[in-house]
Amino acid sequence: MNASPREPALPIAGRDPAPESRRRTRADRARQVAEVLRRQIASGAFPSDVLPDERVLIADFAVSRNTVREALGVLRDEGVVERRQGVGTVIVRRPYEHTLDRLTGLAETLHTHGEVVNQVRVADVVRPPGEVARKLHVPDGGRVVHIERLRLLDGVPLSLDLTYLPEDIGAPLLAADLAGRDVFGLIEQSTGSRLGSASVTVHAVGGDPHTCALLDIPAGSALFTVERLTRMPDGRPVDLEFLRIRGDRLAFSAELVRATPEPHTAPAPRHDDGTRRTEGER
């Protein structure tokens, strides 16, 4: 059996580490190659839907043939690519990008990638859970509109969306085209005003059996869970969403700018009793 190719790593200061701790295994490098290829696929690289030949990948990543094949095996096990005789390694599932640097609905972002359809599972007026009422500024005893939709892209499940809206905002939407329209567009049409801003939190979880069954993936599969609270221009919260999105079908992207650090000002000296000295006392 051939030994796994390894690469040197930086030594630990003060001692001579064992060879195993100083070197990266082929599995480490294969994972890194797979991650870069996965990102390229999600960003629209390889428009022919065929990955470069193994020899090209070996040269590009400066790794061994076995490392490239192991990386492709990772993507194949994820259902992203498959090997076709006489063609090569073909992309069979390309995650779609959804930007986080502007306020758009999923359908607005993905309409160029295929047909987005919503299966409406729930559309009703309910008493909100306490956390929902707090975030939407709904008074005690108030009600909200609750909408649950299964979103499909070209017939394949993409996400399960739970939406809560204040009753005065959501009630007109119950008679609207919830199967074919984004909630954002429906709110703006109903209110005659553009939405203003949103707070978004994203994290990854292993999907529960019920959600995974609805999304047609194995139980425990990776999901993005997204909480988004959207407000009108005057700051009023009008749309609280909890989205569970298949991790193999969507990639989030954003363009970020590093803020200029504020100048550090040393605190003024203090008297023995803790009060600050005035300029004349220094």
GROMACS .gro file of C-alpha atoms in nm:
model
  282
    1MET     CA    1   0.000   0.000   0.000
    2ASN     CA    2   0.134   0.344  -0.090
    3ALA     CA    3   0.186   0.590   0.192
    4SER     CA    4  -0.038   0.897   0.187
    5PRO     CA    5   0.145   1.203   0.050
    6ARG     CA    6   0.209   1.461   0.318
    7GLU     CA    7   0.306   1.826   0.336
    8PRO     CA    8   0.522   1.996   0.598
    9ALA     CA    9   0.362   2.218   0.858
   10LEU     CA   10   0.511   2.485   1.081
   11PRO     CA   11   0.692   2.347   1.390
   12ILE     CA   12   0.562   2.424   1.735
   13ALA     CA   13   0.786   2.671   1.918
   14GLY     CA   14   0.996   2.521   2.196
   15ARG     CA   15   0.980   2.155   2.102
   16ASP     CA   16   1.033   1.916   1.816
   17PRO     CA   17   0.689   1.779   1.723
   18ALA     CA   18   0.635   1.423   1.611
   19PRO     CA   19   0.623   1.376   1.231
   20GLU     CA   20   0.245   1.310   1.239
   21SER     CA   21   0.176   1.651   1.397
   22ARG     CA   22   0.403   1.833   1.150
   23ARG     CA   23   0.247   1.703   0.830
   24ARG     CA   24  -0.088   1.722   0.661
   25THR     CA   25  -0.240   1.402   0.530
   26ARG     CA   26  -0.374   1.350   0.182
   27ALA     CA   27  -0.726   1.360   0.333
   28ASP     CA   28  -0.659   1.714   0.459
   29ARG     CA   29  -0.549   1.830   0.116
   30ALA     CA   30  -0.833   1.647  -0.058
   31ARG     CA   31  -1.081   1.825   0.167
   32GLN     CA   32  -0.926   2.160   0.079
   33VAL     CA   33  -0.935   2.084  -0.294
   34ALA     CA   34  -1.299   1.978  -0.263
   35GLU     CA   35  -1.384   2.301  -0.079
   36VAL     CA   36  -1.228   2.521  -0.349
   37LEU     CA   37  -1.399   2.325  -0.627
   38ARG     CA   38  -1.730   2.340  -0.443
   39ARG     CA   39  -1.698   2.719  -0.416
   40GLN     CA   40  -1.608   2.750  -0.785
   41ILE     CA   41  -1.908   2.541  -0.882
   42ALA     CA   42  -2.141   2.755  -0.666
   43SER     CA   43  -2.006   3.079  -0.818
   44GLY     CA   44  -2.078   2.966  -1.175
   45ALA     CA   45  -1.735   2.848  -1.285
   46PHE     CA   46  -1.717   2.566  -1.540
   47PRO     CA   47  -2.011   2.685  -1.755
   48SER     CA   48  -1.990   2.365  -1.961
   49ASP     CA   49  -2.081   2.174  -1.640
   50VAL     CA   50  -1.771   1.958  -1.686
   51LEU     CA   51  -1.476   1.988  -1.445
   52PRO     CA   52  -1.123   2.017  -1.585
   53ASP     CA   53  -0.928   1.700  -1.656
   54GLU     CA   54  -0.750   1.540  -1.360
   55ARG     CA   55  -0.413   1.647  -1.502
   56VAL     CA   56  -0.523   2.010  -1.501
   57LEU     CA   57  -0.648   1.985  -1.142
   58ILE     CA   58  -0.323   1.819  -1.034
   59ALA     CA   59  -0.125   2.110  -1.181
   60ASP     CA   60  -0.364   2.380  -1.051
   61PHE     CA   61  -0.362   2.255  -0.691
   62ALA     CA   62  -0.008   2.110  -0.689
   63VAL     CA   63  -0.128   1.782  -0.541
   64SER     CA   64  -0.110   1.416  -0.632
   65ARG     CA   65  -0.351   1.227  -0.857
   66ASN     CA   66  -0.480   1.033  -0.556
   67THR     CA   67  -0.556   1.359  -0.374
   68VAL     CA   68  -0.756   1.491  -0.671
   69ARG     CA   69  -0.949   1.165  -0.698
   70GLU     CA   70  -1.025   1.169  -0.327
   71ALA     CA   71  -1.150   1.529  -0.354
   72LEU     CA   72  -1.373   1.439  -0.648
   73GLY     CA   73  -1.501   1.145  -0.444
   74VAL     CA   74  -1.606   1.386  -0.169
   75LEU     CA   75  -1.806   1.593  -0.419
   76ARG     CA   76  -1.950   1.280  -0.576
   77ASP     CA   77  -2.069   1.152  -0.235
   78GLU     CA   78  -2.237   1.491  -0.180
   79GLY     CA   79  -2.425   1.454  -0.510
   80VAL     CA   80  -2.252   1.757  -0.664
   81VAL     CA   81  -2.072   1.573  -0.945
   82GLU     CA   82  -2.070   1.235  -1.115
   83ARG     CA   83  -1.831   1.052  -1.344
   84ARG     CA   84  -1.958   0.986  -1.698
   85GLN     CA   85  -1.779   0.758  -1.938
   86GLY     CA   86  -1.630   0.946  -2.230
   87VAL     CA   87  -1.723   1.287  -2.083
   88GLY     CA   88  -1.541   1.324  -1.751
   89THR     CA   89  -1.655   1.461  -1.416
   90VAL     CA   90  -1.988   1.637  -1.470
   91ILE     CA   91  -2.161   1.883  -1.239
   92VAL     CA   92  -2.507   1.747  -1.161
   93ARG     CA   93  -2.607   1.987  -0.881
   94ARG     CA   94  -2.489   2.346  -0.862
   95PRO     CA   95  -2.569   2.541  -0.542
   96TYR     CA   96  -2.719   2.880  -0.617
   97GLU     CA   97  -2.590   3.201  -0.462
   98HIS     CA   98  -2.807   3.428  -0.251
   99THR     CA   99  -2.651   3.762  -0.162
  100LEU     CA  100  -2.670   3.904   0.189
  101ASP     CA  101  -2.564   4.258   0.100
  102ARG     CA  102  -2.905   4.369  -0.026
  103LEU     CA  103  -3.262   4.295   0.080
  104THR     CA  104  -3.416   4.053  -0.170
  105GLY     CA  105  -3.643   3.751  -0.153
  106LEU     CA  106  -3.529   3.407  -0.266
  107ALA     CA  107  -3.751   3.411  -0.574
  108GLU     CA  108  -3.615   3.753  -0.675
  109THR     CA  109  -3.262   3.613  -0.653
  110LEU     CA  110  -3.322   3.275  -0.816
  111HIS     CA  111  -3.567   3.356  -1.096
  112THR     CA  112  -3.287   3.342  -1.354
  113HIS     CA  113  -3.199   2.988  -1.246
  114GLY     CA  114  -3.538   2.831  -1.301
  115GLU     CA  115  -3.903   2.834  -1.200
  116VAL     CA  116  -3.969   2.906  -0.833
  117VAL     CA  117  -4.298   2.767  -0.700
  118ASN     CA  118  -4.434   2.775  -0.346
  119GLN     CA  119  -4.653   2.502  -0.201
  120VAL     CA  120  -4.865   2.680   0.060
  121ARG     CA  121  -4.898   2.452   0.365
  122VAL     CA  122  -5.042   2.700   0.616
  123ALA     CA  123  -5.199   3.046   0.576
  124ASP     CA  124  -5.397   3.155   0.880
  125VAL     CA  125  -5.444   3.412   1.156
  126VAL     CA  126  -5.309   3.289   1.492
  127ARG     CA  127  -5.203   3.397   1.838
  128PRO     CA  128  -4.827   3.446   1.812
  129PRO     CA  129  -4.565   3.278   2.030
  130GLY     CA  130  -4.423   3.522   2.283
  131GLU     CA  131  -4.092   3.572   2.101
  132VAL     CA  132  -4.271   3.639   1.773
  133ALA     CA  133  -4.503   3.892   1.936
  134ARG     CA  134  -4.207   4.068   2.098
  135LYS     CA  135  -4.008   4.098   1.776
  136LEU     CA  136  -4.308   4.216   1.572
  137HIS     CA  137  -4.421   4.459   1.848
  138VAL     CA  138  -4.759   4.287   1.868
  139PRO     CA  139  -4.945   4.385   2.190
  140ASP     CA  140  -5.080   4.130   2.436
  141GLY     CA  141  -5.386   3.963   2.290
  142GLY     CA  142  -5.291   4.064   1.936
  143ARG     CA  143  -5.282   3.825   1.644
  144VAL     CA  144  -5.051   3.763   1.350
  145VAL     CA  145  -5.074   3.602   1.010
  146HIS     CA  146  -4.878   3.277   0.991
  147ILE     CA  147  -4.773   3.144   0.649
  148GLU     CA  148  -4.578   2.823   0.591
  149ARG     CA  149  -4.457   2.743   0.239
  150LEU     CA  150  -4.245   2.473   0.082
  151ARG     CA  151  -4.035   2.639  -0.187
  152LEU     CA  152  -3.931   2.447  -0.499
  153LEU     CA  153  -3.684   2.543  -0.771
  154ASP     CA  154  -3.754   2.362  -1.099
  155GLY     CA  155  -3.961   2.109  -0.908
  156VAL     CA  156  -3.690   2.023  -0.652
  157PRO     CA  157  -3.746   2.127  -0.287
  158LEU     CA  158  -3.523   2.415  -0.180
  159SER     CA  159  -3.653   2.550   0.151
  160LEU     CA  160  -3.928   2.542   0.410
  161ASP     CA  161  -4.031   2.897   0.500
  162LEU     CA  162  -4.224   3.001   0.812
  163THR     CA  163  -4.344   3.363   0.802
  164TYR     CA  164  -4.517   3.576   1.067
  165LEU     CA  165  -4.667   3.918   0.990
  166PRO     CA  166  -4.872   4.166   1.199
  167GLU     CA  167  -5.238   4.110   1.124
  168ASP     CA  168  -5.293   4.443   0.947
  169ILE     CA  169  -4.997   4.372   0.717
  170GLY     CA  170  -5.058   4.002   0.661
  171ALA     CA  171  -5.438   3.981   0.632
  172PRO     CA  172  -5.449   4.129   0.276
  173LEU     CA  173  -5.188   3.872   0.169
  174LEU     CA  174  -5.412   3.577   0.251
  175ALA     CA  175  -5.608   3.643  -0.070
  176ALA     CA  176  -5.294   3.709  -0.277
  177ASP     CA  177  -5.083   3.477  -0.492
  178LEU     CA  178  -4.876   3.315  -0.217
  179ALA     CA  179  -4.789   3.025  -0.448
  180GLY     CA  180  -4.628   3.240  -0.715
  181ARG     CA  181  -4.507   3.559  -0.544
  182ASP     CA  182  -4.247   3.654  -0.284
  183VAL     CA  183  -4.392   3.786   0.042
  184PHE     CA  184  -4.170   4.093   0.006
  185GLY     CA  185  -4.334   4.192  -0.321
  186LEU     CA  186  -4.681   4.127  -0.185
  187ILE     CA  187  -4.618   4.347   0.122
  188GLU     CA  188  -4.492   4.632  -0.094
  189GLN     CA  189  -4.787   4.599  -0.332
  190SER     CA  190  -5.038   4.592  -0.045
  191THR     CA  191  -4.887   4.879   0.156
  192GLY     CA  192  -4.775   5.092  -0.138
  193SER     CA  193  -4.436   5.135   0.029
  194ARG     CA  194  -4.093   4.983  -0.023
  195LEU     CA  195  -3.947   4.773   0.256
  196GLY     CA  196  -3.660   4.933   0.443
  197SER     CA  197  -3.410   4.705   0.615
  198ALA     CA  198  -3.368   4.365   0.775
  199SER     CA  199  -3.168   4.186   1.042
  200VAL     CA  200  -3.045   3.841   0.939
  201THR     CA  201  -2.899   3.552   1.138
  202VAL     CA  202  -2.770   3.237   0.965
  203HIS     CA  203  -2.642   2.915   1.115
  204ALA     CA  204  -2.614   2.551   1.010
  205VAL     CA  205  -2.788   2.252   1.168
  206GLY     CA  206  -2.853   1.887   1.102
  207GLY     CA  207  -3.210   1.866   0.977
  208ASP     CA  208  -3.481   1.696   1.181
  209PRO     CA  209  -3.659   1.398   1.016
  210HIS     CA  210  -3.983   1.587   0.943
  211THR     CA  211  -3.816   1.886   0.775
  212CYS     CA  212  -3.578   1.663   0.580
  213ALA     CA  213  -3.869   1.452   0.458
  214LEU     CA  214  -4.043   1.764   0.325
  215LEU     CA  215  -3.719   1.877   0.159
  216ASP     CA  216  -3.661   1.527   0.012
  217ILE     CA  217  -3.321   1.474   0.173
  218PRO     CA  218  -3.193   1.218   0.428
  219ALA     CA  219  -3.260   1.292   0.794
  220GLY     CA  220  -2.970   1.477   0.952
  221SER     CA  221  -2.865   1.645   0.628
  222ALA     CA  222  -2.708   1.989   0.656
  223LEU     CA  223  -2.953   2.280   0.654
  224PHE     CA  224  -2.911   2.654   0.674
  225THR     CA  225  -3.149   2.805   0.927
  226VAL     CA  226  -3.213   3.172   0.860
  227GLU     CA  227  -3.398   3.415   1.084
  228ARG     CA  228  -3.482   3.742   0.911
  229LEU     CA  229  -3.671   4.034   1.064
  230THR     CA  230  -3.771   4.287   0.799
  231ARG     CA  231  -3.880   4.644   0.872
  232MET     CA  232  -4.049   4.929   0.691
  233PRO     CA  233  -3.848   5.249   0.626
  234ASP     CA  234  -3.983   5.397   0.951
  235GLY     CA  235  -3.839   5.103   1.145
  236ARG     CA  236  -4.163   4.915   1.207
  237PRO     CA  237  -4.106   4.535   1.200
  238VAL     CA  238  -4.350   4.373   0.956
  239ASP     CA  239  -4.209   4.033   0.853
  240LEU     CA  240  -4.041   3.771   1.072
  241GLU     CA  241  -3.922   3.466   0.881
  242PHE     CA  242  -3.766   3.136   0.983
  243LEU     CA  243  -3.621   2.964   0.677
  244ARG     CA  244  -3.477   2.614   0.663
  245ILE     CA  245  -3.276   2.581   0.342
  246ARG     CA  246  -3.105   2.278   0.194
  247GLY     CA  247  -2.731   2.320   0.239
  248ASP     CA  248  -2.659   2.149  -0.093
  249ARG     CA  249  -2.873   2.390  -0.296
  250LEU     CA  250  -2.784   2.739  -0.176
  251ALA     CA  251  -2.469   2.937  -0.098
  252PHE     CA  252  -2.477   3.275   0.075
  253SER     CA  253  -2.250   3.554  -0.045
  254ALA     CA  254  -2.179   3.913   0.057
  255GLU     CA  255  -1.942   4.196  -0.029
  256LEU     CA  256  -1.800   4.339   0.292
  257VAL     CA  257  -1.591   4.650   0.359
  258ARG     CA  258  -1.359   4.668   0.659
  259ALA     CA  259  -1.453   4.961   0.880
  260THR     CA  260  -1.198   5.228   0.965
  261PRO     CA  261  -1.101   5.179   1.330
  262GLU     CA  262  -1.193   5.462   1.562
  263PRO     CA  263  -0.895   5.643   1.722
  264HIS     CA  264  -0.819   5.520   2.070
  265THR     CA  265  -0.841   5.787   2.340
  266ALA     CA  266  -0.672   5.717   2.671
  267PRO     CA  267  -0.902   5.765   2.971
  268ALA     CA  268  -0.846   6.076   3.178
  269PRO     CA  269  -0.655   6.029   3.506
  270ARG     CA  270  -0.872   5.990   3.816
  271HIS     CA  271  -0.865   6.120   4.172
  272ASP     CA  272  -0.824   5.872   4.455
  273ASP     CA  273  -1.204   5.868   4.494
  274GLY     CA  274  -1.246   5.755   4.132
  275THR     CA  275  -1.367   6.083   3.983
  276ARG     CA  276  -1.191   6.208   3.668
  277ARG     CA  277  -0.948   6.499   3.697
  278THR     CA  278  -1.027   6.811   3.500
  279GLU     CA  279  -0.788   6.947   3.238
  280GLY     CA  280  -0.662   7.212   3.478
  281GLU     CA  281  -0.581   6.955   3.745
  282ARG     CA  282  -0.357   6.738   3.524
   0.00000   0.00000   0.00000
